[in-house]
Amino acid sequence: METLAQLEALCERLYNSQDSVERAHAESTLKCFSSNTDYISQCQYVLDNASSPYALMLASSSLLKQVTEQNLPLQLRIDIGNYLINYLASRGPELEPFVLGSLIQLLCRITKLGWLDDERFWEVVKEATNFLSQVT
């Protein structure tokens, strides 16, 4: 993948193409994001810089798969959780509902899988309470 614009175009084809061959090509090209832990930082880059909701969805769903299927180090899981809390607080209101739902699912999965590993995962409850008290 050479540029963010190319990634966004591939994501558009992945989620919207009526052509099964084109969709399969996009899926095989983008598979590395969900299967290789080296791409976790690229997923964060996509979340920070992409304007396409389909690229954001790719990053979120890829991280969800990584968190669920890979045995990620504790500190990395904590860092991803903290990043998501800050990301949702700052960008949440402007996101498409399907992207927002996917990111919330990712945060919940990280919290669930880490709940008994470290008390820092418990902080999400306090953070959510603070966030909700500011919204109302």
CSV table of C-alpha atoms in Angstrom, one decimal:
chain,number,residue,atom,x,y,z
A,1,MET,CA,0.0,0.0,0.0
A,2,GLU,CA,1.6,3.2,-1.1
A,3,THR,CA,-0.7,5.9,-0.1
A,4,LEU,CA,-3.7,6.5,2.2
A,5,ALA,CA,-5.8,7.5,-0.9
A,6,GLN,CA,-5.1,4.0,-2.4
A,7,LEU,CA,-6.0,2.4,0.9
A,8,GLU,CA,-9.3,4.3,1.0
A,9,ALA,CA,-10.1,3.4,-2.6
A,10,LEU,CA,-9.5,-0.3,-1.8
A,11,CYS,CA,-11.7,-0.1,1.3
A,12,GLU,CA,-14.4,1.5,-0.8
A,13,ARG,CA,-14.2,-1.5,-3.2
A,14,LEU,CA,-14.1,-4.0,-0.4
A,15,TYR,CA,-17.3,-2.7,1.2
A,16,ASN,CA,-19.2,-1.5,-1.8
A,17,SER,CA,-18.2,-3.3,-5.0
A,18,GLN,CA,-20.9,-5.4,-6.7
A,19,ASP,CA,-18.1,-7.2,-8.6
A,20,SER,CA,-17.1,-10.3,-6.6
A,21,VAL,CA,-13.6,-10.5,-8.2
A,22,GLU,CA,-12.9,-6.9,-7.4
A,23,ARG,CA,-14.1,-7.3,-3.8
A,24,ALA,CA,-12.0,-10.5,-3.4
A,25,HIS,CA,-8.9,-8.7,-4.7
A,26,ALA,CA,-9.4,-5.9,-2.2
A,27,GLU,CA,-10.0,-8.3,0.6
A,28,SER,CA,-6.8,-10.3,-0.2
A,29,THR,CA,-4.8,-7.1,-0.5
A,30,LEU,CA,-6.1,-5.7,2.9
A,31,LYS,CA,-5.9,-9.0,4.8
A,32,CYS,CA,-2.5,-8.1,6.2
A,33,PHE,CA,-4.2,-5.5,8.5
A,34,SER,CA,-6.1,-8.1,10.4
A,35,SER,CA,-3.6,-10.9,10.4
A,36,ASN,CA,-0.2,-9.3,11.0
A,37,THR,CA,0.5,-7.6,14.4
A,38,ASP,CA,3.1,-5.3,12.6
A,39,TYR,CA,0.1,-3.5,11.1
A,40,ILE,CA,-1.4,-2.4,14.4
A,41,SER,CA,0.3,0.9,14.2
A,42,GLN,CA,-0.9,1.3,10.6
A,43,CYS,CA,-4.4,0.8,11.8
A,44,GLN,CA,-3.9,3.6,14.2
A,45,TYR,CA,-2.5,5.8,11.4
A,46,VAL,CA,-5.6,5.1,9.3
A,47,LEU,CA,-7.9,6.0,12.2
A,48,ASP,CA,-6.0,9.2,12.8
A,49,ASN,CA,-5.7,10.3,9.1
A,50,ALA,CA,-8.3,8.7,6.9
A,51,SER,CA,-11.4,10.5,5.8
A,52,SER,CA,-13.3,7.5,4.4
A,53,PRO,CA,-15.6,5.7,6.8
A,54,TYR,CA,-14.7,2.5,5.0
A,55,ALA,CA,-11.0,2.9,5.8
A,56,LEU,CA,-11.9,3.7,9.4
A,57,MET,CA,-14.1,0.5,9.4
A,58,LEU,CA,-11.2,-1.6,8.0
A,59,ALA,CA,-8.9,-0.3,10.8
A,60,SER,CA,-11.5,-0.9,13.5
A,61,SER,CA,-12.4,-4.4,12.3
A,62,SER,CA,-8.8,-5.3,11.8
A,63,LEU,CA,-7.9,-4.2,15.3
A,64,LEU,CA,-10.9,-6.2,16.7
A,65,LYS,CA,-9.7,-9.3,14.9
A,66,GLN,CA,-6.1,-8.8,16.2
A,67,VAL,CA,-7.2,-8.2,19.7
A,68,THR,CA,-9.4,-11.3,19.7
A,69,GLU,CA,-7.2,-13.8,17.9
A,70,GLN,CA,-3.6,-12.7,18.8
A,71,ASN,CA,-2.0,-12.9,22.2
A,72,LEU,CA,-1.0,-9.3,22.3
A,73,PRO,CA,1.2,-8.0,25.1
A,74,LEU,CA,-0.6,-6.5,28.1
A,75,GLN,CA,0.9,-3.0,27.7
A,76,LEU,CA,-0.1,-2.9,24.0
A,77,ARG,CA,-3.7,-3.8,24.9
A,78,ILE,CA,-3.8,-1.1,27.5
A,79,ASP,CA,-2.3,1.4,25.1
A,80,ILE,CA,-5.0,0.5,22.4
A,81,GLY,CA,-7.7,0.8,25.0
A,82,ASN,CA,-6.5,4.3,26.1
A,83,TYR,CA,-6.1,5.4,22.5
A,84,LEU,CA,-9.7,4.3,21.8
A,85,ILE,CA,-11.1,6.2,24.8
A,86,ASN,CA,-9.4,9.4,23.7
A,87,TYR,CA,-10.3,8.8,20.0
A,88,LEU,CA,-14.0,8.3,20.8
A,89,ALA,CA,-14.0,11.3,23.1
A,90,SER,CA,-12.5,13.6,20.4
A,91,ARG,CA,-13.9,12.1,17.1
A,92,GLY,CA,-16.9,10.0,18.2
A,93,PRO,CA,-19.6,12.6,17.4
A,94,GLU,CA,-18.4,13.0,13.8
A,95,LEU,CA,-18.1,9.3,12.9
A,96,GLU,CA,-20.6,7.3,10.9
A,97,PRO,CA,-22.8,5.1,13.1
A,98,PHE,CA,-21.4,1.9,11.8
A,99,VAL,CA,-17.8,3.0,12.5
A,100,LEU,CA,-18.7,4.3,15.9
A,101,GLY,CA,-20.4,0.9,16.8
A,102,SER,CA,-17.3,-1.0,15.6
A,103,LEU,CA,-15.0,1.1,17.7
A,104,ILE,CA,-17.1,0.7,20.8
A,105,GLN,CA,-17.2,-3.0,20.2
A,106,LEU,CA,-13.4,-3.0,20.0
A,107,LEU,CA,-13.1,-1.1,23.2
A,108,CYS,CA,-15.5,-3.4,24.9
A,109,ARG,CA,-13.6,-6.5,23.7
A,110,ILE,CA,-10.3,-5.1,24.9
A,111,THR,CA,-11.8,-4.4,28.3
A,112,LYS,CA,-13.5,-7.8,28.5
A,113,LEU,CA,-10.4,-9.7,27.6
A,114,GLY,CA,-8.2,-7.7,29.9
A,115,TRP,CA,-10.5,-7.3,32.9
A,116,LEU,CA,-8.8,-9.9,35.0
A,117,ASP,CA,-5.3,-9.2,33.7
A,118,ASP,CA,-4.8,-5.7,35.1
A,119,GLU,CA,-6.8,-3.2,37.1
A,120,ARG,CA,-6.1,-0.5,34.5
A,121,PHE,CA,-8.8,-2.1,32.3
A,122,TRP,CA,-11.3,-1.1,35.0
A,123,GLU,CA,-10.6,2.5,34.3
A,124,VAL,CA,-12.9,2.4,31.2
A,125,VAL,CA,-15.9,2.4,33.6
A,126,LYS,CA,-14.7,5.6,35.2
A,127,GLU,CA,-13.9,7.1,31.8
A,128,ALA,CA,-17.3,6.2,30.4
A,129,THR,CA,-19.0,7.7,33.4
A,130,ASN,CA,-17.1,10.9,33.1
A,131,PHE,CA,-17.8,11.2,29.4
A,132,LEU,CA,-21.5,10.5,29.8
A,133,SER,CA,-21.7,13.1,32.7
A,134,GLN,CA,-20.2,15.7,30.4
A,135,VAL,CA,-22.6,14.9,27.5
A,136,THR,CA,-25.8,15.4,29.5
